[in-house]
XYZ file of C-alpha atoms in Angstrom:
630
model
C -50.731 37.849 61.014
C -48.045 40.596 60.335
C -44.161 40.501 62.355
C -42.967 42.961 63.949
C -40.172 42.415 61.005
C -41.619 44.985 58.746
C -40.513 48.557 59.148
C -41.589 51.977 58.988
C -41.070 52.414 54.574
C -43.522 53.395 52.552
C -45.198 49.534 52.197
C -44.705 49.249 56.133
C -47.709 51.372 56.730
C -50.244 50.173 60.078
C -53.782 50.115 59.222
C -54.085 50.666 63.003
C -51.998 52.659 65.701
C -52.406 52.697 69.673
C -54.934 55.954 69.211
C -57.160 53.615 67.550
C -57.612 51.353 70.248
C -60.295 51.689 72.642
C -59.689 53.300 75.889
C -58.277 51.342 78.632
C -57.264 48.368 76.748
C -53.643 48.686 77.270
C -53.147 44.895 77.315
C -54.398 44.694 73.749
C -51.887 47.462 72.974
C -49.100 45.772 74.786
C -49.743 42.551 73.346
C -50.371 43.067 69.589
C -47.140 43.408 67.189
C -47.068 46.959 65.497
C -49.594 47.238 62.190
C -52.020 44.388 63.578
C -55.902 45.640 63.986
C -57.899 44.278 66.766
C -58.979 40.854 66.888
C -62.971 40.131 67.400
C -64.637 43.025 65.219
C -65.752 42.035 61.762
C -64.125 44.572 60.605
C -60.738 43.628 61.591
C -61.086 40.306 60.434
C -61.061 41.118 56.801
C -57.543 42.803 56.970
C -55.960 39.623 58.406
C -52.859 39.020 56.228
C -53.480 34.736 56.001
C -54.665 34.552 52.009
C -58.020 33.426 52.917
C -58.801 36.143 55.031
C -57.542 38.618 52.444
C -60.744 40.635 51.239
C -61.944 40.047 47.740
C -62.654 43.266 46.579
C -59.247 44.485 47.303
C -57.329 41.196 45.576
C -59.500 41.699 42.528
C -58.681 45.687 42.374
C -54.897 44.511 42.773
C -55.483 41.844 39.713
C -57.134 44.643 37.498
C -54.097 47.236 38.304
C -51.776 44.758 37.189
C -54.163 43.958 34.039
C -53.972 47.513 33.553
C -50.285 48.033 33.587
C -49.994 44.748 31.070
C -52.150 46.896 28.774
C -50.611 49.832 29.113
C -47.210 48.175 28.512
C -48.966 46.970 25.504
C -49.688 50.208 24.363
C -45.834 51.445 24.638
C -45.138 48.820 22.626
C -47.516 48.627 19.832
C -47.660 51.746 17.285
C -50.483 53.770 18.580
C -50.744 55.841 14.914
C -50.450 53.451 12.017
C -47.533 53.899 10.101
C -46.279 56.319 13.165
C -43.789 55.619 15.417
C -42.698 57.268 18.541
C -40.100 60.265 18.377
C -37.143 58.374 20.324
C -36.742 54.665 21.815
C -39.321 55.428 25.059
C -40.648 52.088 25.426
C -38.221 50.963 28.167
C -39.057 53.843 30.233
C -42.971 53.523 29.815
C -42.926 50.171 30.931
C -41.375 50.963 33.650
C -43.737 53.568 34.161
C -46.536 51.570 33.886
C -45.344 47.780 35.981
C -43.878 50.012 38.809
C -47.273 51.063 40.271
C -49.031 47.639 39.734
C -45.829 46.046 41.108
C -46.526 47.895 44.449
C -49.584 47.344 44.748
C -48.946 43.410 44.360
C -46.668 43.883 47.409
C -49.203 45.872 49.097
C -51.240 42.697 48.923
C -49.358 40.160 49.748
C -47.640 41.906 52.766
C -51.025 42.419 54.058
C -50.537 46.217 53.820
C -54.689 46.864 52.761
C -54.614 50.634 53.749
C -51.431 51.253 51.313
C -52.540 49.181 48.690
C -56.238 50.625 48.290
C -54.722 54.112 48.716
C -52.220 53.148 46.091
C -55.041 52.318 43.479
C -57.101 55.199 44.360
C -53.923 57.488 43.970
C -53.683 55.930 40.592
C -57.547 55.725 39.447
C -57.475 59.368 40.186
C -55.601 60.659 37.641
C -56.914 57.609 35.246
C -59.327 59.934 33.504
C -57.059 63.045 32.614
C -54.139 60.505 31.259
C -56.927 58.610 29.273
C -57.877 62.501 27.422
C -54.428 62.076 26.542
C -53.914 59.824 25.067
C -57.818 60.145 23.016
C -56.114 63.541 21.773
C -54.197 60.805 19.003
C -57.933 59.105 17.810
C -59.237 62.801 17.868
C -56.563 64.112 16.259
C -52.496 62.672 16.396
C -51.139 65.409 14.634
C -51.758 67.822 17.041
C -50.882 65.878 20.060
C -47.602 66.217 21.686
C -46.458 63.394 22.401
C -43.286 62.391 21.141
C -42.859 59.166 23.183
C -45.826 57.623 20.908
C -46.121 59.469 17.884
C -43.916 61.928 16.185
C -44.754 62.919 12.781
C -42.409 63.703 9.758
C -44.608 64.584 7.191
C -48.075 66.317 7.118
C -50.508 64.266 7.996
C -54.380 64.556 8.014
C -56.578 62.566 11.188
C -53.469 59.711 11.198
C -55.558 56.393 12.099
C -55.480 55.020 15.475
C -53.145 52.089 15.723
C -53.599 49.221 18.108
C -51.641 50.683 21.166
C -54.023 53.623 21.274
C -56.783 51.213 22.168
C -54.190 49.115 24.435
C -53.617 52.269 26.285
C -57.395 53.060 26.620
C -58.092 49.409 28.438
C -55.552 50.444 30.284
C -57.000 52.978 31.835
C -60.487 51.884 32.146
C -58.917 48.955 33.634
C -57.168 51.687 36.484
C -60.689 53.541 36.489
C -62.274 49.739 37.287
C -60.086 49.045 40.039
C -60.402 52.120 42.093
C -63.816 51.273 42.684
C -63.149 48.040 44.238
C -60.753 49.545 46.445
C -62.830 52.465 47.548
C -64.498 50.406 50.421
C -61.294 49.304 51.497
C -59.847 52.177 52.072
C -62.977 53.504 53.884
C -62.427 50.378 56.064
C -58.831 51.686 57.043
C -59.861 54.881 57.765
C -62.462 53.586 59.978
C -60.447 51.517 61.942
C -57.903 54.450 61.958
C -60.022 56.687 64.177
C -59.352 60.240 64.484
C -57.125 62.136 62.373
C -53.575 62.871 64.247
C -53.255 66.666 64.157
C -49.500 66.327 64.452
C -48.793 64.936 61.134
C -47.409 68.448 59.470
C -45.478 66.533 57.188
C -48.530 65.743 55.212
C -49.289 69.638 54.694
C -46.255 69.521 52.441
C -48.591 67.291 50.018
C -51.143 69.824 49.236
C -48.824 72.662 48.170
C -46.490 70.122 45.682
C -50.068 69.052 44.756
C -50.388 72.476 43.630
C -47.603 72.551 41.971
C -47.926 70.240 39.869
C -51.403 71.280 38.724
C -49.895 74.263 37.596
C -46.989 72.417 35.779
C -49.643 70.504 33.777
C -51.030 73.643 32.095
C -47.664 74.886 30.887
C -46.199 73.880 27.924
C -44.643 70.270 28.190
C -42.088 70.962 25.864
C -40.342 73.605 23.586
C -40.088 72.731 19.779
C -38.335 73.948 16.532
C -40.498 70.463 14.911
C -42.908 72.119 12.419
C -44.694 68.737 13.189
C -45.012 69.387 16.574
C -46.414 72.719 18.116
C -45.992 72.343 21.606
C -47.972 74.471 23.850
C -49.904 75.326 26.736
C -52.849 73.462 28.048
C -55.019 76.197 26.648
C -53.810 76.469 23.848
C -54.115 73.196 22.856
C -56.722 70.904 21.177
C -59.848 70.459 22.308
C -59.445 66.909 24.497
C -55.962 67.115 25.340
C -56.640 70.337 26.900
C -60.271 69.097 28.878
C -57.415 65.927 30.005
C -54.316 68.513 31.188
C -57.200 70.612 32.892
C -58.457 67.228 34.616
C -54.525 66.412 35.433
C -54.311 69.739 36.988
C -57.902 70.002 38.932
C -57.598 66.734 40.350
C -53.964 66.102 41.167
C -53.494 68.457 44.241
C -57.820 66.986 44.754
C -56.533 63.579 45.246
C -53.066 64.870 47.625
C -55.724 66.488 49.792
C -58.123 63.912 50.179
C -55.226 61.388 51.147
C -53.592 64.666 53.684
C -57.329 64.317 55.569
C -57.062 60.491 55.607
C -56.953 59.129 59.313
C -55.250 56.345 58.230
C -51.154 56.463 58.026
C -51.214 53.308 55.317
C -54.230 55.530 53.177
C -52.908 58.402 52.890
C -49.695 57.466 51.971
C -50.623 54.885 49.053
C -52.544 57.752 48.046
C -49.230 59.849 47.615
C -47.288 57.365 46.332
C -50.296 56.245 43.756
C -50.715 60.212 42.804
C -47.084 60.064 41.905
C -46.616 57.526 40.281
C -49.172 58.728 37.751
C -47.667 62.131 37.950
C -44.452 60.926 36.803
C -46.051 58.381 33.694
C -47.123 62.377 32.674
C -43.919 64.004 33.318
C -41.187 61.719 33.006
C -41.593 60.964 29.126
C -41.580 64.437 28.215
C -38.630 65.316 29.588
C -36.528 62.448 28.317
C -38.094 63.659 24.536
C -36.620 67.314 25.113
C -33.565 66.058 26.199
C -33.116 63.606 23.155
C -35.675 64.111 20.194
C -33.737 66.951 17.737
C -34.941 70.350 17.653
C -36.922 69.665 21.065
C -36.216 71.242 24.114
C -36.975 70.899 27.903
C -39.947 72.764 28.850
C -40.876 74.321 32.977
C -44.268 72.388 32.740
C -42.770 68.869 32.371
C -39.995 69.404 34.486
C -42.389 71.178 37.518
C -44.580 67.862 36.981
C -41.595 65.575 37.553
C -40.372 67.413 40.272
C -43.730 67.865 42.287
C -44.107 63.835 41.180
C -41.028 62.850 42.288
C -40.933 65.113 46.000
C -44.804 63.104 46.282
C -42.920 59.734 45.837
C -40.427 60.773 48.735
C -42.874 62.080 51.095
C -44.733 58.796 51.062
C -41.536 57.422 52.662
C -41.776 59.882 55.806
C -43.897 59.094 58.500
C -47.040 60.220 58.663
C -48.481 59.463 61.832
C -46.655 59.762 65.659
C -47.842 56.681 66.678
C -46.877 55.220 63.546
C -44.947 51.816 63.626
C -46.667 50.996 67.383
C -44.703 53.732 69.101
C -46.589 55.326 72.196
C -48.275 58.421 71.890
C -46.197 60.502 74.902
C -47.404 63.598 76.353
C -44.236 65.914 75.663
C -44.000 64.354 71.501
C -40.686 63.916 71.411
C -39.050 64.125 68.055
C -41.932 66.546 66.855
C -39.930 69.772 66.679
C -37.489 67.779 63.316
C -41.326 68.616 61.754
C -42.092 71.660 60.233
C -43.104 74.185 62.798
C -44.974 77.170 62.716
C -41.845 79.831 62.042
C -41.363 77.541 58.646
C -44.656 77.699 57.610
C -45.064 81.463 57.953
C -41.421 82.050 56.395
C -42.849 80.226 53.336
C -45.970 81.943 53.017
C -44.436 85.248 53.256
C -41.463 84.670 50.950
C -44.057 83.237 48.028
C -46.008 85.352 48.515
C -43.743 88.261 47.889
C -41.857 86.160 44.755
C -45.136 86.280 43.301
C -45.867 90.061 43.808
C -42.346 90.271 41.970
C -42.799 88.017 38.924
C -46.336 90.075 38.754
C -44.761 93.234 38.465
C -42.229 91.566 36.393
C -45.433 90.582 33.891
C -47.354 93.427 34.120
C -44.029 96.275 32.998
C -42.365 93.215 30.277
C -43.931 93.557 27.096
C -46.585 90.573 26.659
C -46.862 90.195 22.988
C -43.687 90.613 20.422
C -44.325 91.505 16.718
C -42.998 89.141 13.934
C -42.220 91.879 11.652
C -42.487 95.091 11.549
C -46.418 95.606 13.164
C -46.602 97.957 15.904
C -46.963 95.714 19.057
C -49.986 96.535 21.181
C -50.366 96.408 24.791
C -52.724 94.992 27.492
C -54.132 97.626 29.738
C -54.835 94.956 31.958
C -50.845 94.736 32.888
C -51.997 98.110 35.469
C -54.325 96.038 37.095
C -51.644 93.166 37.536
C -49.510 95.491 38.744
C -52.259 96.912 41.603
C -52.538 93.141 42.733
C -48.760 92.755 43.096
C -48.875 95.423 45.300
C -51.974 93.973 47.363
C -50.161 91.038 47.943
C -46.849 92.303 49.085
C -47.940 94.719 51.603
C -49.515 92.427 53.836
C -46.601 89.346 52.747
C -44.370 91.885 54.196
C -45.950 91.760 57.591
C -45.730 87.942 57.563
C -42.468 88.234 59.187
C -43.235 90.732 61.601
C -43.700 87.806 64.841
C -46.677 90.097 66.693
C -48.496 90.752 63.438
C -47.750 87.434 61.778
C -50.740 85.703 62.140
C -53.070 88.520 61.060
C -51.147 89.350 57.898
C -51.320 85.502 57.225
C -55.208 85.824 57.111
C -55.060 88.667 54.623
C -52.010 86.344 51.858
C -54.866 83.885 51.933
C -57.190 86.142 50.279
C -54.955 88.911 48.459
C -53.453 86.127 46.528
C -56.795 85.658 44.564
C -56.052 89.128 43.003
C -53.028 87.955 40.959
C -55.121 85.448 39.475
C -58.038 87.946 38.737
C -55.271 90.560 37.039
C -53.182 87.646 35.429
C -56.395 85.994 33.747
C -57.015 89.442 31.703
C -53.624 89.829 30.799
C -53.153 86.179 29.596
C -56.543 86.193 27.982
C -55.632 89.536 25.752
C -52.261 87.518 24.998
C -53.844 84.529 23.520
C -56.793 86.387 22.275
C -53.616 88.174 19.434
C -51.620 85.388 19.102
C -54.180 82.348 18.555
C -54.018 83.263 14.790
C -50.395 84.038 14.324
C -49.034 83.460 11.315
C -45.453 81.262 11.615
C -42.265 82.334 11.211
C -40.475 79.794 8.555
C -36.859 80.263 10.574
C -38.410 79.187 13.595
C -38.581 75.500 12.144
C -36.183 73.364 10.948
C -38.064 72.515 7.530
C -38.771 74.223 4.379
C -41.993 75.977 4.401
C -43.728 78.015 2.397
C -42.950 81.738 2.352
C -45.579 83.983 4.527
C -45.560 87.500 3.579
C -43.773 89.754 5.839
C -43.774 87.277 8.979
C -46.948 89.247 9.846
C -48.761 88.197 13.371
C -47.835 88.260 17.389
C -46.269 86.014 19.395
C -45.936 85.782 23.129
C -43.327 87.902 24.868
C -41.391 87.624 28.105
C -44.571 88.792 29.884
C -46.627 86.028 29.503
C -43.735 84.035 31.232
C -44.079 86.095 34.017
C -47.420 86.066 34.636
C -48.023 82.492 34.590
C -44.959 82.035 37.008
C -46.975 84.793 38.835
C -50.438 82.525 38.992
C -48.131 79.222 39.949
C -46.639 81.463 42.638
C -49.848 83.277 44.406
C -51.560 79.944 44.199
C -48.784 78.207 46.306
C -48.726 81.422 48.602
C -52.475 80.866 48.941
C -52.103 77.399 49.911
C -49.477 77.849 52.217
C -51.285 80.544 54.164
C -54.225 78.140 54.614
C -51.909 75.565 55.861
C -50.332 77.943 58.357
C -53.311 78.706 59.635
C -54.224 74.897 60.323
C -50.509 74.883 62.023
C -51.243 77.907 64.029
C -54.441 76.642 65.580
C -52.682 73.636 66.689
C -49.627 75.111 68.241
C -49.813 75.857 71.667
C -48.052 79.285 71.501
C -50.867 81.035 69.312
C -53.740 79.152 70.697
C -52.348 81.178 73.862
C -52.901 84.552 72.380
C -56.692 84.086 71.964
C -59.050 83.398 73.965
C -60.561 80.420 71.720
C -63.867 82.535 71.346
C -66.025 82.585 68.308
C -66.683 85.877 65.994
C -70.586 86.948 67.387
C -73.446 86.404 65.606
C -73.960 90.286 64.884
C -71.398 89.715 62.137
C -74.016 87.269 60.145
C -75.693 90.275 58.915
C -72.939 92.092 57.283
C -71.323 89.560 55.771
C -74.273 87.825 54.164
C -74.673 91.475 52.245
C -71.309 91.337 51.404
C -71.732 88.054 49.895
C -74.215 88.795 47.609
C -72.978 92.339 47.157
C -69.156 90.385 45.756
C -71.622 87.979 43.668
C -73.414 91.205 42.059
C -69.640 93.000 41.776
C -68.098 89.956 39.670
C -71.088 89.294 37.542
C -71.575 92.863 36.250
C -68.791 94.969 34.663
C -66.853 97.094 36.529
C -66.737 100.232 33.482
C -68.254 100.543 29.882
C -66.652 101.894 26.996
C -67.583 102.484 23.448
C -66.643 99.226 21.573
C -65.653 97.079 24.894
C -67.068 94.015 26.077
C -66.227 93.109 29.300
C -65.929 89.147 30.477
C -68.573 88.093 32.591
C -69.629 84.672 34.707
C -72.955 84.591 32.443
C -72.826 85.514 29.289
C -69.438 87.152 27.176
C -67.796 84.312 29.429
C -64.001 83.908 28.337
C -60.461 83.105 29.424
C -60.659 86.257 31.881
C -63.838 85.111 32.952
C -62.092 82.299 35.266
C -59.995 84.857 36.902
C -63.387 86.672 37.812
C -64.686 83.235 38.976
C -61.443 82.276 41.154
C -61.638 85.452 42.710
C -65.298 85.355 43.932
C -65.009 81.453 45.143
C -62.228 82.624 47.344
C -64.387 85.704 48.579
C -67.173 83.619 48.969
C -65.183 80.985 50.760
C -64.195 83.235 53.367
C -66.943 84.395 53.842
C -68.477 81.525 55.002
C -65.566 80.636 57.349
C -65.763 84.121 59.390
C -68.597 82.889 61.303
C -66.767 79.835 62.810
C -63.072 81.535 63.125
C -61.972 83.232 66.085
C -62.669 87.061 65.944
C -58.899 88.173 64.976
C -58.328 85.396 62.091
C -62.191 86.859 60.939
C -61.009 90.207 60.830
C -58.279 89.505 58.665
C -60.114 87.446 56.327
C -63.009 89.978 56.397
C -60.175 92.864 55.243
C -58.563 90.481 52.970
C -61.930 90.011 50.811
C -62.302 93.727 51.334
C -58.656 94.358 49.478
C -59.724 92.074 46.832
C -63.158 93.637 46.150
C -61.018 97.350 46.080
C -59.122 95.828 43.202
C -62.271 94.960 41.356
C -63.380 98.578 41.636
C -60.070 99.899 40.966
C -60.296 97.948 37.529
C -62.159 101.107 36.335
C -58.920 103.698 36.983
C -56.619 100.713 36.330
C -57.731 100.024 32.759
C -60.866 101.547 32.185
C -58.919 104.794 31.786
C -57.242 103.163 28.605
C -60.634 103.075 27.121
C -61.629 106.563 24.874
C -65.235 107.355 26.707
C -64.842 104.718 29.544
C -67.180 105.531 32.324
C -68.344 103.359 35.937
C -70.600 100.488 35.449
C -72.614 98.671 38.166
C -69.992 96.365 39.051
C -67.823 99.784 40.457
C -70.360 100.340 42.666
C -71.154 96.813 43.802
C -67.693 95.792 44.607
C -67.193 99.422 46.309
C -69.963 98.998 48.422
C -69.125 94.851 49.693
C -65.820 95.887 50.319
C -67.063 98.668 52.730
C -69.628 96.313 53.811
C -66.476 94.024 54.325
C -64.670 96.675 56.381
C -67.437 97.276 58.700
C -68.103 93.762 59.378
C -64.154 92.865 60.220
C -64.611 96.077 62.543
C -67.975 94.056 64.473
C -65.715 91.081 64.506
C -62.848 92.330 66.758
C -65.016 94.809 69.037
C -67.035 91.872 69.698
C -64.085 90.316 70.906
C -63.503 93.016 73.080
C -66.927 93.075 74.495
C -66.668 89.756 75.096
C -63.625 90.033 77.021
């Protein structure tokens, strides 16, 4: 059985705290060390730390984790491109990168620590597929990948053959992929015998938004480069699978941080951290050490925001989770709880990132987003108006954040106004890459001799599209944080006092199921037409703008369907937030239709004009309801 020796680290993690226990049976509680489940149940029995009682399934994901990490030290080893080789001596830091996870796990193991070791693997399973794109972008194509700590190329080379620590790296994975399904059930085990989910674990709300972060690191560039061998850029622009694997990175990174935040089990959720990481930083890590080293590379945001959101992961899986962690009583007054952040912190953060991105969106929508490489006259988005209308959405109600007696209503509105900088900056990016994707190059740029292009014609990005996607990273945080605060503020006792703890009244069903598929309508259909124009759509003409128009209606839609469980204030704001986001759909048609010789309303004007009143009307029903109630 575990001592009491082991402490409250990151592999010291209980599969089983004093809330877990049933009711009554303090002498179980006061005779148990800290960490050990309850004798008696079957369930218990097969997370006794002796080696026979170990379960199988859980030894045998361990032994294919380390299998994996043998593999993939193979694979930094062995040339993955034949007659390739890696851009700078990485191999000492990729084996690192690769034994360090499977080397905690082991110790999971043997400790008897089964919640942190199965949510270690299924950190590290989760983020198996997007790393294995990766590394397929050098058998689809090496030349295009950038990855320096494999394969740099110095001469022109056409499909370079795979090598044998391509297909190292692939077992690998599969061999990660392989082992989170044997630890699946354990960690469903832990969670069981975890009970109910501690509200008081705010720490773990910090996960989600570095989550986030991340993601949004992943789609940047991972490095800068004067290589004409090596055209580093974003995950968009990028081939074909290394893009569909930086997309998977970024979907399921801050996906996997959340899951492990709703754990009930302390051990779970924070081998699911630590395992996210870990595989964060096997992403992150190499390509900063190339931009630092490798000549004519250069440190890029994207890598270094991966590392960094990796890295503040890693540390947070040291904190502790859970206030009955490490067999210490649940009291009634929580002492030590106010060292966690508290409500004032939460709402300080929403409001300030929300307003930083309302300033790096006006920042992208008056810098110029495209810059000539001669002497071509360099055109201009009209969609930077519209980016500049959501950066003023957001900040009027981020400013209200800080007001204390209006706090909690402007919170609802962040967590839907944010949506608008992603609708604005997903035109303005997509008329950006939609110039530059055929750019011709600029033989200076490089450090080689090239052949001479006539008059440096074509676009390239300017200081804009910098802004903007700092813009999308920054709303999307502000989003997040305004969801979290509103998780914080139902919990704390001070703003649970200023409502009554009623529900918004059915009468508000109506109206906001015609909203709903009024904002569907509105985001399908174009909001003006105009001789020669094609507008992005969700079902047909669908392009990089398009996922702007489909961000924005998920997060309508979403609340939406949360008004008729939220109390009536917190569904008023979230009722006028979708409203302020459906206005900026319908002001598209001033905003940048009136850029357009001949432009003139479409259906879409009228659609998202009439949900948004719709919208208005209903968050009016919600609060005199309230009232009535009252």
């Amino acid at each position: 059985m575990l001592s009491r020796r082991c402490g409250s680290g990151l592999l010291a993690s209980p599969s089983m705290t004093s809330r877990s226990r049933p009711p009554g049976d303090e002498s179980a509680e006061s005779a148990e060390p800290a960490g050990q489940s309850v004798p008696g149940t079957a369930s218990a029995e097969l997370f006794r730390s002796e080696p026979g009682a170990r379960p199988r399934a859980l030894v045998l994901s361990a032994g294919l984790v380390s299998a994996g990490a043998v593999a993939l030290t193979a694979g930094a080893l062995l040339p993955v491109v034949r007659a390739g080789s890696p851009g700078f001596t990485a191999w000492p830091v990729l084996v690192v990168l690769a034994l360090v996870p499977a080397a905690a796990v082991l110790h999971a193991v043997v400790t008897g620590r089964a919640g942190l070791a199965s949510g270690l693997v299924l950190g590290l399973t989760a983020l198996a597929p997007g790393r294995l794109l990766l590394d397929l972008q050098l058998l689809a194509d090496g030349s295009l990948a950038a990855r320096p700590e494999l394969f740099l190329a110095d001469r022109l080379l056409t499909l370079p053959p795979a090598g044998p620590g391509l297909w190292a790296l692939v077992v690998g994975h599969l061999l990660t992929l392989a082992a989170g399904a044997f630890a699946a059930g354990t960690a469903r085990d832990e969670a069981e015998l975890a009970g109910e989910l501690d509200g008081r674990r705010r720490w773990r709300l910090l996960g989600p938004v570095l989550g986030v972060a991340g993601g949004l690191g992943l789609l940047l560039p991972p490095l800068g480069s004067g290589n004409a061998y090596l055209l580093a850029k974003n995950a968009f622009e990028g081939p074909t699978v290394a893009m569909a694997g930086y997309l998977l990175l970024a979907a399921l990174l801050p996906l996997t941080v959340l899951v492990a935040v709703s754990s009930p089990s302390a051990a779970v959720g924070k081998g699911g951290f630590a395992g996210a990481a870990l595989a964060a930083l096997a992403v992150g890590v190499p390509q900063v050490l190339a931009g630092l080293v490798v000549d004519r590379l250069s440190v890029a945001p994207g890598s270094v925001v991966v590392t960094l959101a990796g890295s503040a992961l890693l540390g947070l899986a040291f904190t502790r989770f859970d206030g009955a962690e490490a067999g210490e009583a649940v009291t009634g007054d929580l002492a030590g709880e106010a060292r966690l952040p508290g409500l004032f912190w939460w709402r300080l953060a929403t409001g300030a990132l929300a307003l930083l991105a309302a300033a790096t969106a006006v920042a992208g929508a008056l810098t110029p987003v495209l810059k000539a490489n001669g002497a071509t006259p360099v055109p201009e988005t009209p969609a930077r108006w519209l980016l500049l209308g959501a950066a003023v959405v957001l900040a009027v109600p981020a400013l209200f954040v800080f007001v204390p007696r209006l706090s909690a209503f402007a919170r609802g509105v962040v967590a839907a106004t944010w949506v608008g900088v992603v609708l604005a900056g997903a035109a303005v990016l997509s008329a950006a890459l939609s110039v530059t994707e055929d750019k011709a190059v600029d033989p200076a740029l490089f450090g080689v001799d090239l052949p001479v292009l006539p008059d440096k014609i074509g676009f390239s990005a300017g200081p804009g599209v910098t802004w903007t996607f700092i813009s999308l990273a920054l709303a999307a945080m502000a989003g997040l944080a305004a969801v979290i605060t509103g998780v914080v503020e139902r919990d704390d006792d001070a703003a649970d006092a200023a409502d009554d703890g009623s529900r918004t009244s059915g009468n508000v069903l109506t109206p906001v199921v015609a909203a709903a598929v009024l904002a569907v309508a509105a985001f399908g259909t174009p909001v003006f037409t105009a001789p020669g124009y094609t507008a992005p759509g969700l079902w047909s003409d669908f392009g990089s703008a398009s996922w702007g128009l489909l961000g924005a209606l998920a997060v309508v839609l979403g609340l939406y369907a949360l008004v008729v469980r939220s109390r009536p204030v917190a569904a008023a704001s979230a009722l006028i937030g979708a409203a302020l986001v459906l206005d900026l759909r319908a002001a598209e048609w001033a905003l940048v239709g009136s850029e357009y010789e001949g432009a003139s309303a479409g259906v879409g004007f009228w659609l998202a004009l009439s949900a948004a009143v719709v919208s208005f009307v209903a968050a009016g029903m919600a609060v005199a309801g309230s009232r009535r109630s009252r």
